[in-house]
XYZ file of C-alpha atoms in Angstrom:
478
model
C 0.000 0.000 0.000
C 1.563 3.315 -0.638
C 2.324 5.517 1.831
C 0.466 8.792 1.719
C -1.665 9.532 4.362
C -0.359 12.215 6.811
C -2.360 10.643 9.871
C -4.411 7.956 11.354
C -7.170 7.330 13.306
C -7.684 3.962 14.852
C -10.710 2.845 16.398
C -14.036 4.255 14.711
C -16.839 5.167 17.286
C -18.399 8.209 17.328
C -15.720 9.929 18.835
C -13.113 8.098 16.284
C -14.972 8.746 13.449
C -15.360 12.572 14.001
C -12.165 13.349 14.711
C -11.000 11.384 11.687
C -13.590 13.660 10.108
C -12.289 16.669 11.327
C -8.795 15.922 9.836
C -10.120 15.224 6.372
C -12.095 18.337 6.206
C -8.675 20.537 7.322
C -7.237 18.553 4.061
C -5.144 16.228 5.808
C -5.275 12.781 3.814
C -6.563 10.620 7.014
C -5.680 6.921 7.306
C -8.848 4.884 8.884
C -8.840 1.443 10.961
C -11.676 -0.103 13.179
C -11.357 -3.654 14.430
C -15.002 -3.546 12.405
C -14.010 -3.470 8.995
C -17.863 -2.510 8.846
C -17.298 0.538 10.478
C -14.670 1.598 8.550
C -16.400 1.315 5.255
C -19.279 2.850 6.950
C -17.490 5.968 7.289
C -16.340 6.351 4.041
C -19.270 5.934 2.361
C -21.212 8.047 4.395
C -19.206 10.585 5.091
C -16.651 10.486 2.059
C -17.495 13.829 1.165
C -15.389 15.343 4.033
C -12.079 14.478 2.215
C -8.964 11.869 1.631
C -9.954 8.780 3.267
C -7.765 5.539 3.482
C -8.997 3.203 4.340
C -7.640 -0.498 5.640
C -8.987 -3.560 6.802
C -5.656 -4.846 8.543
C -3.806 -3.007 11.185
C -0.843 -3.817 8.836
C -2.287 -2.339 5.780
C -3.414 0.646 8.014
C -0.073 1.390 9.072
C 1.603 0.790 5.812
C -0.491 3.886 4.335
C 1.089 6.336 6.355
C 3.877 8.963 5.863
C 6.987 8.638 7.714
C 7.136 9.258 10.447
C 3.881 7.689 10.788
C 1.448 9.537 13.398
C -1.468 6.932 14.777
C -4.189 8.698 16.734
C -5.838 5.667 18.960
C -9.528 6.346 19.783
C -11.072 3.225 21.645
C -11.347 2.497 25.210
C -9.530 3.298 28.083
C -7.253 0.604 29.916
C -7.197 -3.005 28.486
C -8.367 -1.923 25.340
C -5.937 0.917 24.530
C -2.569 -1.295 25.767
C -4.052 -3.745 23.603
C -4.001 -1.720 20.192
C -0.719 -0.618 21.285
C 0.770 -3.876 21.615
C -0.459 -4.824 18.066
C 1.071 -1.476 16.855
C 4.428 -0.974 17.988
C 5.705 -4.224 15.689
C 4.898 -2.610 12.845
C 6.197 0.776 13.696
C 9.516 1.952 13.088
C 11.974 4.237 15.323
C 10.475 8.225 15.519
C 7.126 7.313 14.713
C 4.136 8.716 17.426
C 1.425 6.827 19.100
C -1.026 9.438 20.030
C -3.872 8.031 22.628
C -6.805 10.382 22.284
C -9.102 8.380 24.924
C -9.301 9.536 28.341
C -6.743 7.762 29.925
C -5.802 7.643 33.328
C -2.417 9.534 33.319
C -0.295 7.049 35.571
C -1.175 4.732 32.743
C 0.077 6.987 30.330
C 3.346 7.485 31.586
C 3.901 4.042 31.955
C 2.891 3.517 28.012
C 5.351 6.807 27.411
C 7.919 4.793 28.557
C 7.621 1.605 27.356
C 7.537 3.150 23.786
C 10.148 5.416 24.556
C 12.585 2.038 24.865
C 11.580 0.820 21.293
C 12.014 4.495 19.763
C 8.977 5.523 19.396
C 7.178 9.052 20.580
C 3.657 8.087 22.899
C 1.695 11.420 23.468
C -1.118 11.527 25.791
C -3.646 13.869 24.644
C -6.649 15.265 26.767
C -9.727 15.809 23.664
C -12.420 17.804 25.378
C -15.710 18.720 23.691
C -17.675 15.617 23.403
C -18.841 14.321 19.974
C -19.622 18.017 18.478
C -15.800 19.116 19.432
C -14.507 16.174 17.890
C -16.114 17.474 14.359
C -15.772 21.265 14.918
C -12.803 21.624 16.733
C -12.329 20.360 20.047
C -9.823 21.620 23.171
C -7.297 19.715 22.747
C -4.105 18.719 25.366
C -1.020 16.736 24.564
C 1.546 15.571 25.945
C 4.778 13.399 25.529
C 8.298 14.921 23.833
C 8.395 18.329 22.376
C 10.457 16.726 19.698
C 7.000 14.870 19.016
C 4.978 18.401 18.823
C 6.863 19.960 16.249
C 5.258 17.662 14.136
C 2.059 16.744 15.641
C 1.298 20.180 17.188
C 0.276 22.235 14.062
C -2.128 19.565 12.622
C -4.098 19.307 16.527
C -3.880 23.365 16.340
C -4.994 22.676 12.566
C -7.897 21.162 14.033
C -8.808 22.370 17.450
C -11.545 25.244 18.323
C -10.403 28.649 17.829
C -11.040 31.774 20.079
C -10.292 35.112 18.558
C -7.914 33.394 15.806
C -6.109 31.415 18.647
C -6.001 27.720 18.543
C -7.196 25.992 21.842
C -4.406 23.561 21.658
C -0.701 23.974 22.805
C 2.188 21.852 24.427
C 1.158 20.404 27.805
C 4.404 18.941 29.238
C 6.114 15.704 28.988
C 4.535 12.201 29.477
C 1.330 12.112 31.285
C 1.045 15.829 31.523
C -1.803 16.156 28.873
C -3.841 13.473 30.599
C -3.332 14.879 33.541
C -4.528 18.356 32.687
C -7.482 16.355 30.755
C -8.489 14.493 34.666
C -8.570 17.837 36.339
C -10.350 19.644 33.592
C -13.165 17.078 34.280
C -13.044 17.478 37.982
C -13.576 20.425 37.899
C -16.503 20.069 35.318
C -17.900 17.911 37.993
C -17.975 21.278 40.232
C -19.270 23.168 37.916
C -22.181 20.994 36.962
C -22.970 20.203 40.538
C -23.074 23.975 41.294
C -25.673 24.243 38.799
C -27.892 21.890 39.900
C -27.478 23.255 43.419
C -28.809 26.617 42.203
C -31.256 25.195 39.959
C -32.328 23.298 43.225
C -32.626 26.675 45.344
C -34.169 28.331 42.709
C -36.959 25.613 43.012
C -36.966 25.690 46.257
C -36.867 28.991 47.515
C -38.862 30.404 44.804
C -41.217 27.622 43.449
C -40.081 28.514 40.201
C -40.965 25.710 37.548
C -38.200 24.873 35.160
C -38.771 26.906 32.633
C -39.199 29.865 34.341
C -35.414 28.832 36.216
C -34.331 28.158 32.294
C -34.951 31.751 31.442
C -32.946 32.700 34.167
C -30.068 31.029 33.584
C -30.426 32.356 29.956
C -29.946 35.583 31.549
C -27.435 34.694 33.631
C -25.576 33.385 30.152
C -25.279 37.165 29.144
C -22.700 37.974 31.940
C -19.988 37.175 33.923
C -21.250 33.647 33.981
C -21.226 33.083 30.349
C -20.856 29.629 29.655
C -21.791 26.342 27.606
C -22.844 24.540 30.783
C -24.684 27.670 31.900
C -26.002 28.040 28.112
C -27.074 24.122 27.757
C -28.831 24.350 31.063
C -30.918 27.158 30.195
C -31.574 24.850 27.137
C -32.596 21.964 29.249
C -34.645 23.562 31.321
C -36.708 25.251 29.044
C -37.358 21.800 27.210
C -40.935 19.705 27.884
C -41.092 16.278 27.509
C -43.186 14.791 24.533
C -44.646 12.165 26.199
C -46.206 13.842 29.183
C -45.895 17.403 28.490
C -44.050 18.179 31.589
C -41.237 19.808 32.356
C -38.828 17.678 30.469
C -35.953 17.865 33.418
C -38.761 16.897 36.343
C -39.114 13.320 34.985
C -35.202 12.618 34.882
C -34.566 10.153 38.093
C -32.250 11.887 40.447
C -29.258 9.433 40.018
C -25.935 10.898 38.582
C -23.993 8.769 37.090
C -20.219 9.212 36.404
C -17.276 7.900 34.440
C -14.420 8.142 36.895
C -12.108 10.783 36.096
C -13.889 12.927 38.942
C -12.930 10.343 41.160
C -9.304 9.906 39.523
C -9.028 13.848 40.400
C -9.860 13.610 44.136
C -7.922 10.719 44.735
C -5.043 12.687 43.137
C -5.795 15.507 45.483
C -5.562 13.650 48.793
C -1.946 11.952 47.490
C -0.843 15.289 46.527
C -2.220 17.153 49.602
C -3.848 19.570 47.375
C -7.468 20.376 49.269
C -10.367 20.215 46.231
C -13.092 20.502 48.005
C -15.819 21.647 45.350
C -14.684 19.072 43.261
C -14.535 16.211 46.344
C -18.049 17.450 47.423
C -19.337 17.241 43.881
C -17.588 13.823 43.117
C -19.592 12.420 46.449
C -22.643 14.670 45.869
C -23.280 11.887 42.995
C -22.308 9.124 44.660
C -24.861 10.480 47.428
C -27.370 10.333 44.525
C -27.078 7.127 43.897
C -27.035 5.724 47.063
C -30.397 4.375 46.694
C -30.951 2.204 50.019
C -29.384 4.900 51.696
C -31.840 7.505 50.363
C -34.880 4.995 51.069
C -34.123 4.730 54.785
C -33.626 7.813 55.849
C -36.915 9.091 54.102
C -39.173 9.779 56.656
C -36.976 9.137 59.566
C -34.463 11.606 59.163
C -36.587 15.214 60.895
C -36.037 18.416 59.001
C -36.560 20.577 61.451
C -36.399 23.402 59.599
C -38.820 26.376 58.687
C -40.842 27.278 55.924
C -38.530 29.066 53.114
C -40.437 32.735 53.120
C -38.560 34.729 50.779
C -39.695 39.035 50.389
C -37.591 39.643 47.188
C -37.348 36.951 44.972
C -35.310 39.340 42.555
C -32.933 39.790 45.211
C -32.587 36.112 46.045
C -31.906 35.128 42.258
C -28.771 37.417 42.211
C -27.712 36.461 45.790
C -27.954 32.886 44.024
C -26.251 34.503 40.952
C -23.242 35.901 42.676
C -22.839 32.682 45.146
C -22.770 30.493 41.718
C -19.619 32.764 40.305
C -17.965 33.017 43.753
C -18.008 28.662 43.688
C -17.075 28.776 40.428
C -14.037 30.877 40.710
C -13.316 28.521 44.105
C -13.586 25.386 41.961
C -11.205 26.441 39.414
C -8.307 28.323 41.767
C -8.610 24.441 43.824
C -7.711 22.864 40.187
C -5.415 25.107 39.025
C -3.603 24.577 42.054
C -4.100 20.511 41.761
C -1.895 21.762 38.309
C 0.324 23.274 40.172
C 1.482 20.857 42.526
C 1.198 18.095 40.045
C 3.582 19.809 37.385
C 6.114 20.223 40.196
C 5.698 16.637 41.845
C 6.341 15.167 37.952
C 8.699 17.988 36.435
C 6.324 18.990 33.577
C 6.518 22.684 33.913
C 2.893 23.610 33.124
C 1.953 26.846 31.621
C -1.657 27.049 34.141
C -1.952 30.343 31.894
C -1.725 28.567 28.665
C -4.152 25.632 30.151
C -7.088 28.716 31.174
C -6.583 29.884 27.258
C -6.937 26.881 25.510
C -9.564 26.355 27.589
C -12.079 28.608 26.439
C -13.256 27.266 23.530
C -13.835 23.603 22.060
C -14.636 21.707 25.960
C -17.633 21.256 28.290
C -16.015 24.105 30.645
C -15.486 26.668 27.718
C -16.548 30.288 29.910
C -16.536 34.013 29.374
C -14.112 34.502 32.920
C -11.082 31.955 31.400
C -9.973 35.191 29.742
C -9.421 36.766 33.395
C -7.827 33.342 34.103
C -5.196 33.722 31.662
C -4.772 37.359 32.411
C -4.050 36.543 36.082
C -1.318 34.173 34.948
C 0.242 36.198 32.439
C 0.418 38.935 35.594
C 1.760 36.105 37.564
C 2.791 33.374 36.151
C 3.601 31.681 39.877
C 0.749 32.777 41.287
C 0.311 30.935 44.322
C -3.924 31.311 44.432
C -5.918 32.068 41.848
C -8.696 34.019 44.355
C -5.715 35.960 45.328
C -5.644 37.481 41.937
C -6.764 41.104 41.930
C -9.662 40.548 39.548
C -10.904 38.042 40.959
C -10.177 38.928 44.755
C -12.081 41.775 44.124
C -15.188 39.760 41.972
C -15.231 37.394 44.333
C -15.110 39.874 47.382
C -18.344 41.628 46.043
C -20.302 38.642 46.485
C -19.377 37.126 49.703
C -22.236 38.615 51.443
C -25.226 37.039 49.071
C -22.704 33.751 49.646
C -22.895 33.699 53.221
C -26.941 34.255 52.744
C -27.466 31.885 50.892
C -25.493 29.308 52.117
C -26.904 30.051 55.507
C -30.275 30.522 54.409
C -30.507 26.849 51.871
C -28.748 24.926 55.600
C -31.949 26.470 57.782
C -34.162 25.280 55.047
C -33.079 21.517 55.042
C -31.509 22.266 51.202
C -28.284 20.520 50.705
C -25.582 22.694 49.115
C -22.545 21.260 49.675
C -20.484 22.674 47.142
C -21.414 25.903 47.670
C -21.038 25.302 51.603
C -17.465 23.714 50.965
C -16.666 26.486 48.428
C -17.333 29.197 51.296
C -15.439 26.975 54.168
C -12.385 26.799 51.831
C -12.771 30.333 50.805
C -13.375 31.272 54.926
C -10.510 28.674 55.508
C -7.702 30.112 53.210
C -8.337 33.634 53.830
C -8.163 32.779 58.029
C -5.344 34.313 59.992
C -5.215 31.557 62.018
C -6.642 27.467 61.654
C -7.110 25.758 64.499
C -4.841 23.173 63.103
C -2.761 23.977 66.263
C -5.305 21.938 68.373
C -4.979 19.333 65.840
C -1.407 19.173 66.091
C -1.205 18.943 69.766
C -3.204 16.203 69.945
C -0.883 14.397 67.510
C 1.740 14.383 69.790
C -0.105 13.602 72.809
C -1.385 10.090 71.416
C 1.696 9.491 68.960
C 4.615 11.952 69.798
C 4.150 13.067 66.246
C 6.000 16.590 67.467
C 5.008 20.253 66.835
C 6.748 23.475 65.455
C 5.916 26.383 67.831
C 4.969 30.279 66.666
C 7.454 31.854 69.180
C 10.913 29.520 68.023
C 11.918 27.614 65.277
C 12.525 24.071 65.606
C 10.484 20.689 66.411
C 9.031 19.777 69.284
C 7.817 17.503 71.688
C 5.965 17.269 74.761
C 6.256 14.086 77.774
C 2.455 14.057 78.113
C 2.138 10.865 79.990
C 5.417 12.121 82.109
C 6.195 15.770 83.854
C 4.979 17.619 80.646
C 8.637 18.709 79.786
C 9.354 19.560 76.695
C 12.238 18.686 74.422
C 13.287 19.461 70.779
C 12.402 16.396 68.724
C-alpha cells in the first residue's frame, strides 16, 4: 500500500470517526482502521465527502499507508483496550514514529505507556480531547503531551484542528509524558464542580422560589449574558426550558435523580488527597453523585431523618436570584483556583513545567467548561505566572469579594431550610478557611503528639518539638 496519508485514526466510534472527520475536512489525507471493517467502510461511504480517506482492513495495511514518520491517533477504550491496540502497533512501527492516545486515559497509565515506547524508539503522546462528539467534528480543546520533539510535528495539525477563540487555537504543548492526561483528569473534575453547582442553584431556585423549570431556564439564559457566560450555563438554560413529549411536563422533572459518572472525577480527588492539594468543590461534587445514587441509603432515611427546619419565606425573589447569581460565580471561581492549584502541585511533583496560563486559554473554547471569565484566568497568569492562588488574583479577589455577602446568605439561608448545598457550603469553608489568619490546626497538632509523639513546630521559636504528656509535661526538641 503506498504511503500517503499524513495521519491515522484507529478505532471508529463516534468519537473516532469525528475526529477522523475533522482531519479530512482541514485537508489532511486521514488513514482509517476499526477492528469492524464494517465501520470503517461505513465511514467512508457516508461521510466520504469530508475528504482523503484511506482506508484499511488490517492493522498492517493501516499502518503501511502512512507517511513517515507515521502519526497513529488511537480512539477506543480506556485501559485493556488501549494497551491492547498498542501492543499490536508498535511491531509494525519503526523508530520516531508517534502513538497518540486520544481516549481519556488515566495519566499514571500513560506514563507508563510513554515509557515503554520510549525504549523501542517511538514518541507516545497523551492527549486530553475535550468537547464531546460536536468538538470532535468542529474543533475540540485539545491537550497533549509526551516529547516536544514529538509536537513539532504533531502540534500544528491538533492546532490545525482544534476550536479557535479570537484566531487562537485551543491547543498547545502540555508537558512531557502524562502531563496532557493529567490536565485532561482535572479539567473534568472540575466540570464535575461546575455541573454540581448548577444543579445546586437550579435546586434553590426551586426551592426557595417555586419557580418551575422553565421559568429557572430563562434565568439562567440571563445569567448566560454575563460574567457567567458559559456552555454549561447556556445548555442548562436549554434543558430547562425543554418539555417532555410524552407527558408534556417539564422535560428535566421526569429525569430520576441518580448521577452517574465515568471516573475521572474520582481519579481527580484521589489525586488531590496523594498530593495534599485540598479540592473541596470538586470532592463534594464527586460524592454529591455518589450520594445520589445511594439508593438504600436515600430509602431509609426518608421519613426518619426530621427536618426541622422552617418554611422558606422569601420578600424579594429578585434579590434572592442574584444572591444565588453571585454565590454560583464566587463557587465557580473557588472550583477552578482548587484545580489550578491541583496543576500546580502536580507539574512540580512530575517535572512537567505547566503553563496554568496557557491551560485557562486553551480552555475557552472547544470543551464542556469553555466560559466568558477563562480570559481573566489567563490574564491573572500572564500577571503572575507563579501565582500561588488564583482568588488571590486582583480581579478576581475583588469579583469574588463583592459577592461574599449574598454567599454567606445563601449558604446560611438553603442549611436552615433543610436544602443541601454542599459545594457551595465547601466552596465558602475553603474560601473562609484560606483567607483565616489563624486554623485551628494547632489543636490538631497537639493532639498528635499527645497520642503518637508526632511533634510540633511552635509560633514563638523555630525548631520541632515535643511534649512528655504521659510524664512531667517537659518539653524537648524532637
Amino acid at each position: 500500500m503506498t504511503a500517503r496519508a499524513q495521519i491515522g485514526v484507529t478505532g471508529l466510534a463516534v468519537m473516532g470517526r469525528n475526529l477522523a472527520r475533522n482531519f479530512a475536512r482541514h485537508g489532511y489525507t486521514v488513514a482509517v482502521h476499526n477492528r469492524s471493517y464494517a465501520k470503517t467502510q461505513s465511514l467512508v461511504a457516508d461521510h466520504g465527502s469530508d475528504g482523503d480517506f484511506v482506508p484499511s482492513e488490517s492493522m498492517a495495511d493501516f499502518v503501511a499507508s502512512l507517511e513517515r514518520p507515521r502519526k497513529v491517533v488511537i480512539m477506543v477504550k480506556a485501559g485493556g483496550p488501549t494497551d491492547a491496540v498498542i501492543a499490536e502497533l508498535v511491531p509494525l512501527l519503526e523508530e520516531g514514529d508517534i502513538v497518540i492516545d486520544a481516549g481519556n486515559a488515566h495519566f499514571p497509565d500513560t506514563r507508563r505507556r510513554e515509557a515503554e515506547l520510549k525504549a523501542h524508539g517511538l514518541h507516545f503522546v497523551g492527549t486530553g480531547v475535550s468537547g464531546g462528539e460536536e468538538g470532535a467534528l468542529n474543533g475540540p480543546s485539545i491537550m497533549p503531551g509526551g516529547s516536544r520533539e514529538s509536537y513539532e510535528w504533531l502540534g500544528p495539525i491538533l492546532e490545525d484542528i482544534s476550536a479557535k477563540v479570537d484566531g487562537v487555537p485551543c491547543c498547545t504543548y502540555v508537558g512531557s509524558d502524562g502531563a496532557g492526561h493529567f490536565v485532561k483528569m482535572v479539567h473534568n473534575g472540575i466540570e464535575y464542580a461546575d455541573m454540581q453547582l448548577i444543579a445546586e442553584a437550579y435546586d434553590l431556585l426551586k426551592q426557595g422560589l417555586g419557580a418551575s423549570a422553565a421559568e429557572i431556564g430563562e434565568i439562567f439564559a440571563e445569567w448566560n449574558t454575563g460574567d457567567l457566560e458559559s456552555f454549561l450555563i447556556e445548555i442548562t438554560a436549554e434543558v430547562l426550558r425543554h418539555t417532555d413529549a410524552a407527558t408534556g411536563q417539564a422535560f428535566v422533572d421526569v429525569i430520576l435523580d441518580q448521577a452517574e459518572q465515568k471516573g475521572t472525577g474520582r481519579w481527580t480527588v484521589q489525586n488531590a488527597l496523594d498530593l495534599g492539594v485540598p479540592i473541596t468543590g470538586i470532592a463534594e461534587a464527586t460524592f454529591a453523585r455518589a450520594l445520589s445514587g445511594s439508593v438504600p441509603q436515600r430509602t431509609a432515611a426518608r421519613g426518619v431523618l426530621v427536618a426541622d427546619s422552617a418554611a422558606w419565606d422569601i420578600a424579594d425573589r429578585d434579590a434572592f436570584v442574584e444572591d444565588v447569581r453571585l454565590a454560583l460565580y464566587a463557587s465557580k471561581v473557588v472550583a477552578y483556583s482548587q484545580g489550578f492549584d491541583q496543576i500546580a502541585a502536580a507539574s512540580t511533583e512530575f517535572g512537567w513545567d505547566i503553563d496554568r496560563g496557557a491551560m485557562a486559554r486553551i480552555w475557552r473554547g472547544g470543551c464542556i467548561i469553555r466560559a466568558r471569565f477563562l480570559n481573566r484566568i489567563t490574564e491573572a497568569y500572564e500577571r503572575q505566572a507563579d501565582l500561588p492562588l488564583l482568588l488571590a488574583d486582583e480581579y478576581f479577589a475583588s469579583a469574588v469579594g463583592n459577592g461574599v455577602a449574598a454567599w454567606r446568605r445563601i449558604v446560611s439561608s438553603a442549611a436552615l431550610n433543610g436544602v443541601p448545598t454542599p459545594a457551595f457550603s465547601s466552596s465558602l469553608a475553603y474560601y473562609d478557611g484560606v483567607r483565616a489568619e489563624r486554623l485551628p490546626a494547632n489543636l490538631i497538632q497537639a493532639q498528635r503528639d499527645f497520642f503518637g509523639a508526632h511533634t510540633y513546630r511552635r509560633t514563638d521559636r523555630d525548631g520541632t518539638f515535643h511534649t512528655e504528656w504521659t510524664a512531667d509535661r517537659s518539653e524537648s526538641p524532637a
